[in-house]
Amino acid sequence: MKIGRVCACFVLLILFAGFVSAESVAAGQLSADEIVDKANIAAYYAGDDGRATVKMTITDNQGRKRYREFNILRKDDGPDGGEQKFYVYFKRPSDVKGMVFMVHKHPGKDDDRWLYLPALDLVKRIAASDKRTSFVGSDFYYEDVSGRGVDEDEHKLLKSDDKFYLIECRPKDPGSVEFSRYQVWIDKQSFMPVKAEYYDKENTLYRRVEALEIKDVQGFPTVLRSRVENLAAGGKTVSEFSRIKYDIGLKDDIFTERYLRRPPRQARR
Amino acid sequence: MKGRPGFRLIILILLLLAGLAPGGVWAGEFSLARFNDRLADAGIDYRGFLDLRGGWRVREPVDERHTSLGEARLQLDIDYDLGWVVGKFKGDLFADAVERSSGGTIREAYLLGSPLDFADLKVGRQVLTWGTGDLLFINDLFPKDWKSFFTGRENEYLKAPAEAARLSLFFDVVNIDLVYMPRFNPSEYINGQRLSYWSPLSGDTVGRDHGLRDHGRNSWFSEDEVAVRLFRNFSGLEAAFYFYDGYWKTPEGMKADGRVYFPRLRSFGFSLRRDLFGGLANLEAGWYDSRDDRDGDDPMVRNSEWRFLVGFEHELGDDFTGSLQYYLEVIQDYDDYRDSLPPGMEKRDEYRHLLTLRLTRLLLRQNLILSLFAYYSPSDNDAYLRPQISYKLTDNWLIFAGGNLFYGAEDYTFFGQFESNSNLYGGLRYNF
């Protein structure tokens, strides 16, 4: 398993919370880009900060299961849609217990990422170029989470019924990704993305990401359970989120080398 | 504890503990989870492993056993969070068939707290690491265990613990690490026990019958060490300055009685690290002031040196990473060194160039890891390869195999001297 790739978690998962403001509901005719912007904010920018415990069950194509458990802290820097910091503290499996993965996310350019290995007291910097690789051996990608900027795809509104917007996304640089297009269902009330389906270069559906359970937490629609299915190779990963809290007043310096070497209580418990 | 009965006892304890471990024969998942929850509520976290591994020389040994590694090891790692301070204990029980010994070692035992809002203090036995090199160390002058590294123990054993007090101060302008080690902590160097080496005096490769003996530095507070780091992150560019005052970590000096010793050393250096071209780049340099041979004309003490390092790491594909480093050692006052060298002794080059390559490939849902780390010195004409393959059978069980392969055109170069120690190893580990 590779923690370096972790971030992905945030994907649909983690702080996949949304926000229901009066404005967004009142919006009349939104363009595809506007809908995607709102969905991005709903999914990744709930509150000014937050924490969650994530339990992942990874099932391979022969039914064998592996488990991951980690705590995530998130803090936004500046306006929604902008810079963010993440702190991931691993609890399970035991060989990675105590390791920390930290990301300074810079929309529009490469993120800064670090991994702390307690046994060596080593703060390791990680190259940020890998976007569509597995996060800790799961079916989630790094980019499912924090990586894919809204400007990297062309968006088209395919359909709008009374519950969902259906948006089609096509990569501006098709050579950089393994999909040819994907479709996202976005809840009209909350602007939460609830399902995404990815098509390969032969236009075959091969990957599905879904929110299985969404609940209101402190006024933010929040994903409690999400699933990624690999329809081509088989296998799936289910993530469960618990102990979710927003606006907990995380200090900025938690996301520095000091607290990599000395995980704060909020991250460990 | 020494000798065979001890060895059997340890094996027995290890087997019992393996049975008790999570998923073992006696413990049900549920009761264990409840037990762990109760511990966590009390602020106690633990983890550990049981590790069995063996290694064999692939070349004819010089005055050593054919077996390079054969051991069972149980590690227990406990954190106790008291709120105002965190206590840590990490210890190993081991039984070693190569050195025919068994016993226990404490790897970490410290208290960590924040006496002030802007200060952390860690006191006790601890592992310390800083600097930007990948398996190359310039400003990290904390103790290493080269025996473990060369024989195929897990990477964590390359870093030997030190008894130290580390005070870290965090300010907006700069962060400061101050480490005081009241008694010198040498590296576990290659001394003929288990691994043979080149003896410049004998002009030959020797092993356990010619074990190096050193004049230890064991006086508390007089033979001490100080290490300082100033560091700051300028929005992604990490910069640091380093200072060290203590002793060469390996015995780079010899006294008239033929025994080696650890000459005085001071070092100054800096490092930079940032992302570059979609990858990561690092630069590090240091000046080693060999204070017992300032003029460089004492052939029995290593000269002062300059050391440089540049590195670059990049993804080569999905779950496939590559990195390259170039490292340079320059001997200061080389002419004085050369002129003072006794006739017959092999002379080192003024410039030692070294290249390293790391390739890491993850397969089968990142459960299979193939990796290679290679050192190659075009000036010494020697090399050291570290291939490894490991597979996670389950979240708990890991099997692995690897090698430590040394090559050298000459018997007296840094890696060349270890040619006969080239070994292959394998084993398994249960994490709990």
XYZ file of C-alpha atoms in Angstrom:
701
model
C 0.000 0.000 0.000
C 1.220 3.401 -0.746
C 0.286 6.223 1.453
C 1.741 8.755 -0.825
C -1.217 8.479 -2.951
C -3.564 8.930 -0.242
C -5.364 11.959 -0.847
C -7.754 10.317 -2.982
C -9.727 9.626 -0.093
C -11.139 12.847 -0.013
C -12.762 12.009 -3.002
C -16.213 11.531 -2.798
C -15.548 10.471 0.497
C -14.208 12.321 3.065
C -15.289 15.707 3.630
C -17.679 15.237 0.886
C -20.007 17.586 2.373
C -22.132 20.025 0.682
C -23.756 23.189 1.377
C -27.286 24.221 0.954
C -27.482 27.907 0.755
C -30.527 29.833 -0.236
C -28.718 31.235 -3.239
C -27.818 27.943 -4.767
C -31.342 26.624 -4.541
C -32.748 29.794 -5.949
C -30.465 29.667 -8.968
C -32.545 29.524 -12.084
C -30.693 28.657 -15.247
C -27.170 27.630 -14.347
C -24.517 26.849 -16.916
C -22.679 23.519 -16.769
C -19.546 25.285 -15.478
C -21.483 27.003 -12.725
C -23.037 23.726 -11.631
C -19.618 22.050 -11.520
C -18.160 24.926 -9.499
C -20.965 24.659 -6.978
C -20.593 20.872 -6.796
C -16.847 21.238 -6.202
C -17.502 23.573 -3.294
C -20.319 21.412 -1.911
C -18.143 18.313 -2.026
C -14.830 19.638 -0.712
C -15.300 22.895 1.134
C -17.868 22.310 3.902
C -17.181 24.611 6.830
C -13.793 26.270 7.272
C -12.266 23.067 8.572
C -13.264 19.581 9.625
C -12.266 16.117 10.731
C -13.458 12.589 10.020
C -12.524 8.996 10.689
C -12.468 6.902 7.533
C -12.717 3.130 7.349
C -12.055 1.614 3.959
C -12.897 -1.918 2.938
C -11.061 -2.917 -0.200
C -12.380 -6.035 -1.922
C -10.370 -7.457 -4.809
C -11.778 -9.345 -7.784
C -11.458 -12.641 -5.903
C -13.391 -11.385 -2.906
C -10.366 -10.938 -0.620
C -10.684 -8.016 1.744
C -8.200 -5.538 3.147
C -8.875 -2.729 5.572
C -7.609 0.795 6.015
C -8.450 3.212 8.778
C -7.308 6.795 9.145
C -8.290 10.155 10.555
C -8.414 13.211 8.352
C -8.123 16.851 9.269
C -8.862 19.543 6.698
C -8.526 23.297 6.778
C -9.406 25.808 4.054
C -7.130 28.743 3.331
C -9.099 31.641 1.957
C -12.239 31.459 -0.168
C -14.120 28.270 -1.084
C -12.636 26.668 -4.173
C -9.135 27.815 -3.205
C -6.182 26.500 -1.225
C -6.627 23.735 1.336
C -4.521 21.709 3.730
C -5.045 18.061 4.649
C -3.577 15.926 7.415
C -4.096 12.169 7.331
C -3.122 10.038 10.327
C -3.044 6.272 9.708
C -4.393 3.839 12.263
C -4.714 0.622 10.318
C -3.203 -1.678 9.112
C -0.697 -1.843 11.911
C 2.410 -1.612 9.738
C 1.467 1.966 8.820
C 0.021 2.965 12.169
C 1.363 6.346 13.202
C 2.365 7.407 9.708
C 1.159 10.812 8.599
C 0.394 12.089 5.129
C 0.068 15.827 4.618
C -1.045 17.811 1.578
C -0.988 21.503 0.811
C -3.409 21.677 -2.079
C -2.869 24.430 -4.634
C -5.672 24.491 -7.230
C -4.229 25.061 -10.692
C -0.733 23.840 -9.844
C 0.998 20.867 -8.213
C 0.225 20.127 -4.584
C 2.946 19.890 -1.933
C 2.873 16.519 -0.190
C 4.783 14.968 2.691
C 4.879 11.643 4.414
C 6.156 11.158 7.952
C 7.647 7.763 8.842
C 7.856 7.581 12.643
C 10.208 4.584 12.816
C 12.876 6.571 10.966
C 11.781 9.982 12.247
C 11.802 10.818 8.535
C 9.859 13.643 6.917
C 9.714 12.541 3.312
C 8.605 14.854 0.559
C 6.578 13.173 -2.184
C 6.534 14.095 -5.856
C 3.123 15.391 -6.819
C 2.847 14.271 -10.412
C 0.797 11.122 -9.981
C -2.848 11.956 -10.249
C -4.715 8.897 -11.332
C -3.125 6.178 -9.277
C -4.568 4.206 -6.410
C -4.737 5.691 -2.965
C -3.332 3.227 -0.412
C -4.130 0.279 -2.647
C -7.816 1.121 -2.833
C -9.998 1.792 -5.864
C -10.016 5.493 -5.043
C -7.608 7.673 -6.982
C -5.618 10.534 -5.644
C -7.470 12.731 -8.074
C -10.893 11.501 -7.078
C -10.277 13.567 -4.142
C -8.324 16.656 -4.310
C -6.472 16.453 -7.580
C -8.766 17.154 -10.477
C -9.191 20.837 -11.030
C -12.530 21.971 -12.447
C -10.655 23.647 -15.308
C -9.191 20.404 -16.579
C -12.401 19.262 -18.303
C -15.011 20.660 -20.678
C -18.445 20.383 -19.077
C -21.770 19.882 -20.835
C -25.208 19.758 -19.238
C -26.780 16.616 -20.709
C -29.986 16.471 -18.739
C -31.813 18.178 -15.913
C -34.760 16.492 -14.239
C -36.458 17.421 -10.999
C -33.745 15.784 -8.864
C -30.407 15.816 -10.684
C -28.227 17.620 -13.146
C -26.409 15.201 -15.414
C -23.092 16.672 -16.536
C -20.713 15.201 -19.064
C -17.016 15.954 -18.599
C -14.406 15.557 -21.325
C -10.717 16.073 -20.585
C -9.038 19.034 -22.287
C -5.839 16.981 -22.420
C -6.992 13.416 -23.241
C -3.418 12.104 -23.217
C -3.047 12.793 -19.492
C -5.868 10.514 -18.323
C -7.126 6.988 -18.892
C -10.789 7.974 -19.480
C -12.353 9.498 -22.561
C -15.246 11.063 -20.650
C -17.270 10.743 -17.483
C -20.764 11.663 -16.367
C -21.651 13.100 -12.998
C -25.070 13.218 -11.348
C -25.362 16.288 -9.156
C -28.164 16.724 -6.635
C -30.183 19.835 -7.471
C -30.949 20.668 -3.850
C -27.569 20.284 -2.280
C -25.250 20.347 -5.320
C -23.644 17.181 -3.969
C -22.228 14.916 -6.694
C -23.868 11.578 -5.972
C -22.590 9.398 -8.782
C -19.875 9.467 -11.438
C -19.376 6.996 -14.278
C -16.170 6.787 -16.285
C -15.800 5.585 -19.878
C -12.550 4.357 -21.365
C -11.108 5.199 -24.772
C -13.289 2.515 -26.369
C -16.280 4.223 -24.772
C -16.968 1.308 -22.409
C -18.159 2.028 -18.891
C -15.381 0.763 -16.576
C -15.571 2.672 -13.301
C -18.304 3.965 -11.031
C -18.041 6.182 -7.944
C -21.142 6.598 -5.798
C -22.271 8.215 -2.595
C -24.287 5.510 -0.831
C -25.449 7.518 2.140
C -25.626 11.271 2.662
C -26.654 12.883 5.903
C -26.808 16.366 7.251
C -23.949 17.128 9.666
C -24.026 20.572 11.273
C -26.044 21.829 8.316
C -23.701 20.398 5.681
C -24.850 17.482 3.551
C -22.101 14.947 4.188
C -21.286 11.587 2.641
C -21.276 8.857 5.255
C -20.662 5.985 2.878
C -19.222 5.911 -0.618
C -18.148 3.210 -3.030
C -15.872 2.887 -6.034
C -16.377 -0.061 -8.343
C -13.811 -1.170 -10.872
C -16.129 -2.619 -13.513
C -13.332 -3.662 -15.857
C -10.966 -5.532 -13.527
C -13.432 -6.302 -10.756
C -13.062 -5.204 -7.170
C -14.473 -2.354 -5.165
C -13.735 -0.104 -2.222
C -16.288 1.099 0.295
C -15.444 4.025 2.574
C -17.332 4.773 5.768
C -17.058 8.124 7.496
C -17.648 8.617 11.154
C -16.962 11.129 13.923
C -17.410 13.928 11.405
C -17.184 17.474 12.695
C -16.919 20.830 10.962
C -15.650 24.204 12.132
C -13.564 22.805 14.958
C -11.088 25.695 14.897
C -7.965 23.843 13.712
C -4.818 25.893 14.057
C -2.846 26.592 10.915
C 0.383 25.223 12.322
C -1.059 21.700 12.592
C -0.268 21.452 8.886
C 3.474 21.976 9.362
C 6.510 19.797 9.975
C 6.120 20.339 13.705
C 2.931 18.343 13.862
C 4.076 15.773 11.332
C 6.660 14.750 13.892
C 4.229 15.204 16.746
C 0.682 14.250 15.682
C -1.914 16.339 17.553
C -4.568 14.696 19.645
C -7.337 15.607 17.170
C -5.547 13.488 14.565
C -4.703 10.508 16.724
C -8.000 9.897 18.475
C 21.180 -13.344 28.212
C 23.641 -15.259 26.094
C 23.791 -18.715 24.622
C 21.495 -21.404 23.428
C 18.979 -21.842 26.250
C 18.192 -18.147 25.908
C 17.726 -18.572 22.197
C 15.154 -21.330 22.729
C 13.359 -19.320 25.356
C 13.008 -16.364 23.038
C 11.666 -18.532 20.242
C 9.137 -19.967 22.638
C 8.015 -16.525 23.778
C 7.776 -15.377 20.181
C 5.606 -18.318 19.249
C 3.323 -17.748 22.217
C 2.956 -14.106 21.351
C 2.263 -14.954 17.733
C -0.603 -17.085 18.925
C -1.943 -14.273 21.042
C -1.642 -11.667 18.347
C -4.743 -10.374 16.548
C -6.199 -12.960 14.251
C -4.158 -15.597 16.072
C -5.492 -18.872 17.314
C -6.619 -17.729 20.690
C -7.883 -14.225 20.232
C -11.177 -13.522 18.549
C -11.460 -10.353 16.470
C -14.217 -8.958 18.628
C -12.752 -9.316 22.079
C -9.468 -7.952 20.796
C -11.143 -4.934 19.225
C -12.882 -4.234 22.522
C -9.607 -4.600 24.386
C -7.931 -2.155 21.988
C -10.758 0.341 22.362
C -10.441 0.240 26.103
C -6.681 0.850 25.831
C -7.251 3.708 23.393
C -9.694 5.312 25.822
C -6.967 5.169 28.439
C -4.575 6.885 26.006
C -2.590 3.745 25.170
C -1.787 2.720 21.626
C 0.368 -0.195 20.665
C 1.641 -1.997 17.631
C 4.408 -4.401 16.850
C 5.640 -7.233 14.744
C 7.203 -10.624 14.761
C 9.941 -10.937 12.176
C 11.922 -13.959 11.033
C 14.692 -13.620 8.499
C 17.782 -15.347 7.219
C 20.573 -14.357 4.864
C 23.455 -16.111 3.164
C 26.666 -14.973 1.556
C 26.816 -15.501 -2.177
C 30.614 -15.276 -2.293
C 33.298 -17.104 -0.398
C 33.429 -15.463 3.045
C 36.662 -13.941 4.315
C 37.014 -15.017 7.911
C 33.220 -15.010 8.501
C 30.349 -17.490 8.619
C 28.432 -18.322 5.463
C 25.275 -17.189 7.197
C 25.049 -13.402 7.212
C 21.702 -13.123 8.937
C 19.509 -15.441 10.999
C 17.200 -14.000 13.551
C 13.801 -13.862 15.155
C 12.687 -10.505 16.426
C 9.646 -9.320 18.332
C 9.008 -5.601 18.494
C 6.522 -3.896 20.761
C 5.807 -0.202 20.300
C 3.677 1.519 22.932
C 2.482 5.129 23.147
C 0.959 6.465 26.325
C -0.778 9.818 26.017
C -1.053 11.547 29.369
C -2.355 14.773 27.891
C 0.437 17.089 28.950
C 3.076 14.642 27.780
C 3.327 11.588 25.533
C 5.412 8.641 26.625
C 6.924 6.230 24.146
C 8.462 2.810 24.528
C 9.675 0.695 21.668
C 11.685 -2.409 22.378
C 12.860 -5.553 20.615
C 13.387 -9.074 21.859
C 15.682 -10.972 19.535
C 17.435 -14.251 19.049
C 20.408 -14.082 16.698
C 21.862 -17.275 15.260
C 24.834 -15.574 13.572
C 26.303 -13.888 16.630
C 24.817 -16.650 18.828
C 23.161 -14.221 21.151
C 19.717 -13.270 22.331
C 18.257 -10.594 24.493
C 16.467 -7.312 24.360
C 17.172 -3.816 23.121
C 15.310 -0.597 23.708
C 14.945 1.352 20.486
C 12.982 4.279 21.820
C 12.047 5.401 25.320
C 11.220 9.065 25.638
C 8.847 11.718 26.904
C 7.539 14.353 24.522
C 5.783 17.510 25.623
C 5.270 21.185 24.870
C 6.611 23.207 27.799
C 5.761 26.407 25.909
C 3.290 27.224 23.178
C 6.108 27.527 20.641
C 8.351 24.733 21.931
C 8.449 20.926 21.891
C 10.814 18.953 24.084
C 11.640 15.289 23.561
C 13.886 13.662 26.140
C 15.203 10.130 26.201
C 16.340 7.478 23.776
C 15.124 8.445 20.337
C 15.702 8.100 16.611
C 16.723 11.364 14.957
C 16.732 12.189 11.262
C 17.089 15.277 9.127
C 18.567 16.292 5.793
C 17.399 15.662 2.238
C 19.535 12.772 0.945
C 18.065 9.376 0.156
C 20.313 6.820 1.884
C 23.096 9.391 1.694
C 23.773 11.527 4.709
C 25.648 14.807 4.873
C 24.166 16.872 7.667
C 22.428 13.999 9.414
C 25.201 13.060 11.830
C 22.977 10.958 14.053
C 24.057 7.355 14.604
C 23.477 4.736 11.906
C 23.617 0.971 12.070
C 25.571 -0.034 8.973
C 25.658 -3.699 9.962
C 21.883 -3.879 9.868
C 21.791 -1.971 6.606
C 24.323 -4.216 4.836
C 22.877 -7.524 6.028
C 19.222 -7.016 5.125
C 17.395 -5.958 8.239
C 14.364 -3.739 7.793
C 15.183 -0.130 6.809
C 14.184 1.264 10.189
C 17.279 -0.392 11.681
C 19.604 1.782 9.609
C 18.835 4.521 12.108
C 20.359 3.708 15.477
C 18.804 5.390 18.492
C 20.593 8.104 20.482
C 20.206 9.285 24.049
C 19.262 12.878 23.532
C 17.259 15.925 24.500
C 15.683 17.627 21.525
C 14.265 21.101 21.945
C 12.324 22.414 18.940
C 11.362 26.077 18.793
C 8.843 27.369 16.291
C 8.785 31.009 15.235
C 7.351 32.817 12.227
C 10.782 33.761 10.936
C 12.550 30.447 11.479
C 12.222 27.141 13.317
C 15.078 25.837 15.418
C 15.983 22.300 16.466
C 18.545 21.958 19.243
C 19.719 18.453 20.036
C 22.012 17.704 22.926
C 23.471 14.245 23.366
C 25.245 14.134 26.736
C 27.303 11.123 25.698
C 28.697 10.336 22.252
C 26.530 7.920 20.211
C 28.734 6.248 17.591
C 27.404 4.459 14.545
C 27.370 0.675 14.482
C 30.288 0.444 12.056
C 31.761 -2.484 10.177
C 34.335 -3.916 12.559
C 34.809 -7.476 11.402
C 31.981 -8.945 13.449
C 29.629 -10.498 10.882
C 31.018 -8.427 7.985
C 34.608 -8.324 6.784
C 36.365 -5.119 5.774
C 39.592 -3.747 4.305
C 42.315 -3.163 6.837
C 44.760 -0.525 5.552
C 47.351 -1.671 8.080
C 47.262 -5.334 7.072
C 46.785 -4.359 3.430
C 44.173 -7.087 3.234
C 40.504 -7.905 3.743
C 39.976 -9.194 7.261
C 37.100 -10.473 9.356
C 36.206 -11.508 12.846
C 39.677 -12.647 13.806
C 40.933 -9.117 13.200
C 37.998 -7.286 14.681
C 38.527 -3.561 15.027
C 38.757 -2.347 18.572
C 38.026 1.263 19.326
C 38.765 3.639 22.140
C 35.172 4.348 23.069
C 34.029 7.777 24.107
C 31.853 7.091 27.074
C 32.258 10.076 29.369
C 28.972 11.741 30.138
C 28.868 15.501 29.500
C 32.501 15.779 28.412
C 32.348 13.560 25.337
C 29.019 14.956 24.227
C 27.423 16.043 20.961
C 25.397 19.030 19.826
C 23.350 19.209 16.626
C 21.422 22.269 15.465
C 19.074 22.861 12.577
C 17.447 26.112 11.468
C 14.666 25.496 8.976
C 11.788 27.119 7.213
C 9.269 26.356 4.487
C 8.983 29.238 1.997
C 5.669 28.195 0.388
C 6.952 24.859 -0.852
C 10.689 25.595 -0.869
C 12.179 23.971 2.216
C 15.437 25.503 3.375
C 17.637 24.480 6.282
C 21.004 25.268 7.866
C 22.819 22.691 9.985
C 25.548 22.602 12.569
C 27.110 19.689 14.402
C 29.795 19.533 17.062
C 30.989 16.145 18.199
C 32.966 13.294 16.673
C 33.226 11.327 13.458
C 30.474 8.693 13.801
C 32.754 5.946 12.526
C 36.325 5.569 13.853
C 38.243 7.674 11.340
C 41.382 7.868 13.413
C 43.982 5.443 14.734
C 46.171 5.703 17.788
C 49.700 4.469 18.235
C 48.475 1.336 20.030
C 46.766 0.223 16.808
C 43.298 0.808 18.129
C 40.941 3.117 16.295
C 39.121 6.091 17.774
C 36.539 8.728 16.951
C 38.324 12.012 16.159
C 36.674 15.348 16.839
C 34.385 16.677 14.121
C 32.459 19.844 13.510
C 30.221 20.354 10.512
C 28.328 23.180 8.858
C 25.843 22.762 6.035
C 22.603 23.661 4.322
C 19.893 22.032 2.214
C 17.118 23.048 -0.183
C 14.179 21.001 -1.400
C 11.259 21.858 -3.676
C 9.072 20.519 -6.438
C 10.510 20.986 -9.897
C 9.306 19.902 -13.364
C 6.564 17.776 -11.869
C 9.068 15.999 -9.644
C 11.111 16.785 -6.565
C 14.575 18.270 -6.435
C 16.975 18.555 -3.520
C 20.383 20.088 -2.937
C 22.542 19.661 0.136
C 26.091 20.553 1.098
C 28.275 20.333 4.146
C 31.777 21.088 5.328
C 33.336 18.591 7.727
C 35.961 20.185 9.941
C 38.141 17.318 11.144
C 39.473 19.053 14.218
C 42.119 16.491 15.125
C 43.754 16.908 11.704
C 43.145 20.518 10.717
C 46.190 20.660 8.430
C 45.454 17.333 6.829
C 48.982 16.049 7.367
C 48.197 13.372 9.940
C 47.797 10.132 7.997
C 46.182 8.454 11.001
C 43.205 10.843 11.078
C 40.751 11.540 8.278
C 41.090 14.957 6.665
C 38.469 17.685 6.552
C 36.029 17.292 3.662
C 33.461 19.013 1.523
C 30.350 17.052 0.643
C 27.699 17.884 -1.976
C 24.517 16.233 -3.094
C 21.864 16.894 -5.729
C 18.841 14.681 -6.292
C 15.777 14.458 -8.469
C 12.757 12.205 -8.167
C 9.974 11.728 -10.682
C 7.098 9.388 -11.493
C 7.978 7.097 -14.382
C 4.468 5.678 -14.696
C 1.539 4.641 -12.565
C 2.870 3.332 -9.266
C 6.389 3.548 -10.635
C 8.871 6.061 -9.252
C 12.482 6.746 -10.109
C 15.083 8.933 -8.482
C 18.687 9.854 -9.138
C 21.289 11.430 -6.886
C 24.774 12.696 -7.516
C 27.067 12.933 -4.516
C 30.593 14.311 -4.229
C 33.186 14.073 -1.456
C 36.223 16.325 -1.728
C 39.233 15.798 0.520
C 40.640 19.072 1.789
C 44.428 19.547 1.907
C 44.776 16.579 -0.394
C 48.468 17.210 -1.085
C 49.274 17.077 2.610
C 47.297 13.850 2.930
C 49.061 12.287 -0.032
C 52.519 13.374 1.075
C 52.066 12.127 4.620
C 50.679 8.722 3.718
C 53.028 5.884 4.724
C 54.427 3.960 1.786
C 52.382 0.922 0.826
C 49.091 2.308 2.034
C 46.376 2.637 -0.610
C 45.526 6.232 -1.258
C 42.047 7.640 -1.602
C 41.099 9.879 -4.531
C 40.774 13.587 -3.930
C 37.280 13.494 -5.429
C 34.898 10.635 -4.728
C 31.964 10.727 -7.111
C 28.895 8.678 -6.369
C 25.639 8.152 -8.234
C 22.540 6.531 -6.835
C 19.442 5.238 -8.565
C 16.201 4.238 -6.934
C 13.393 2.467 -8.774
C 10.181 1.504 -7.006
C 7.322 -0.310 -8.694
C 4.051 -1.214 -6.979
C 1.924 -3.985 -8.435
C -1.140 -6.088 -7.570
C -2.994 -3.305 -5.796
C 0.245 -2.058 -4.265
C 0.646 -5.321 -2.375
C 3.672 -6.383 -4.415
C 6.606 -4.001 -4.200
C 9.661 -4.296 -6.410
C 12.473 -1.959 -5.596
C 16.092 -1.377 -6.445
C 18.515 1.011 -4.861
C 21.926 1.199 -6.509
C 25.077 3.056 -5.578
C 27.774 3.400 -8.230
C 31.016 5.272 -7.909
C 32.781 5.997 -11.209
C 35.875 7.246 -9.357
C 36.215 4.298 -6.968
C 34.919 1.947 -9.641
C 32.714 0.122 -7.187
C 28.997 -0.436 -6.673
C 26.394 -1.606 -4.201
C 23.010 -2.935 -5.299
C 20.009 -3.354 -3.031
C 17.231 -5.187 -4.857
C 14.143 -6.093 -2.869
C 10.793 -7.752 -3.472
C 8.022 -7.888 -0.908
C 4.457 -9.055 -0.960
C 1.673 -8.393 1.513
C -0.199 -11.665 1.804
C -2.774 -10.027 4.072
C -2.959 -6.799 6.037
C -0.839 -8.578 8.669
C 1.490 -10.943 6.849
C 4.397 -9.832 4.723
C 6.957 -11.964 2.903
C 10.100 -10.535 1.399
C 13.455 -11.281 -0.175
C 16.340 -9.116 -1.238
C 20.035 -8.737 -1.650
C 23.049 -6.666 -0.721
C 25.449 -7.026 -3.606
C 28.837 -5.357 -3.587
C 31.254 -5.046 -6.508
C 34.603 -3.353 -6.748
C 37.593 -3.257 -9.077
C 39.796 -2.833 -5.995
C 39.608 -4.411 -2.549
C 40.169 -1.183 -0.687
C 37.421 1.123 -1.958
C 34.338 1.962 0.081
C 32.001 -0.643 -1.400
C 34.674 -2.813 -2.980
C 35.992 -3.892 0.442
C 32.624 -5.515 1.196
C 32.510 -7.724 -1.916
C 32.813 -10.943 0.072
C 29.892 -9.838 2.241
C 27.483 -9.866 -0.718
C 24.383 -11.622 0.495
C 20.833 -12.636 -0.280
C 18.172 -12.701 2.390
C 14.534 -13.522 2.853
C 11.939 -13.806 5.554
C 8.481 -13.072 6.783
C 6.855 -10.648 9.164
C 3.624 -10.608 11.101
C 2.401 -7.106 11.981
C -0.015 -6.631 14.828
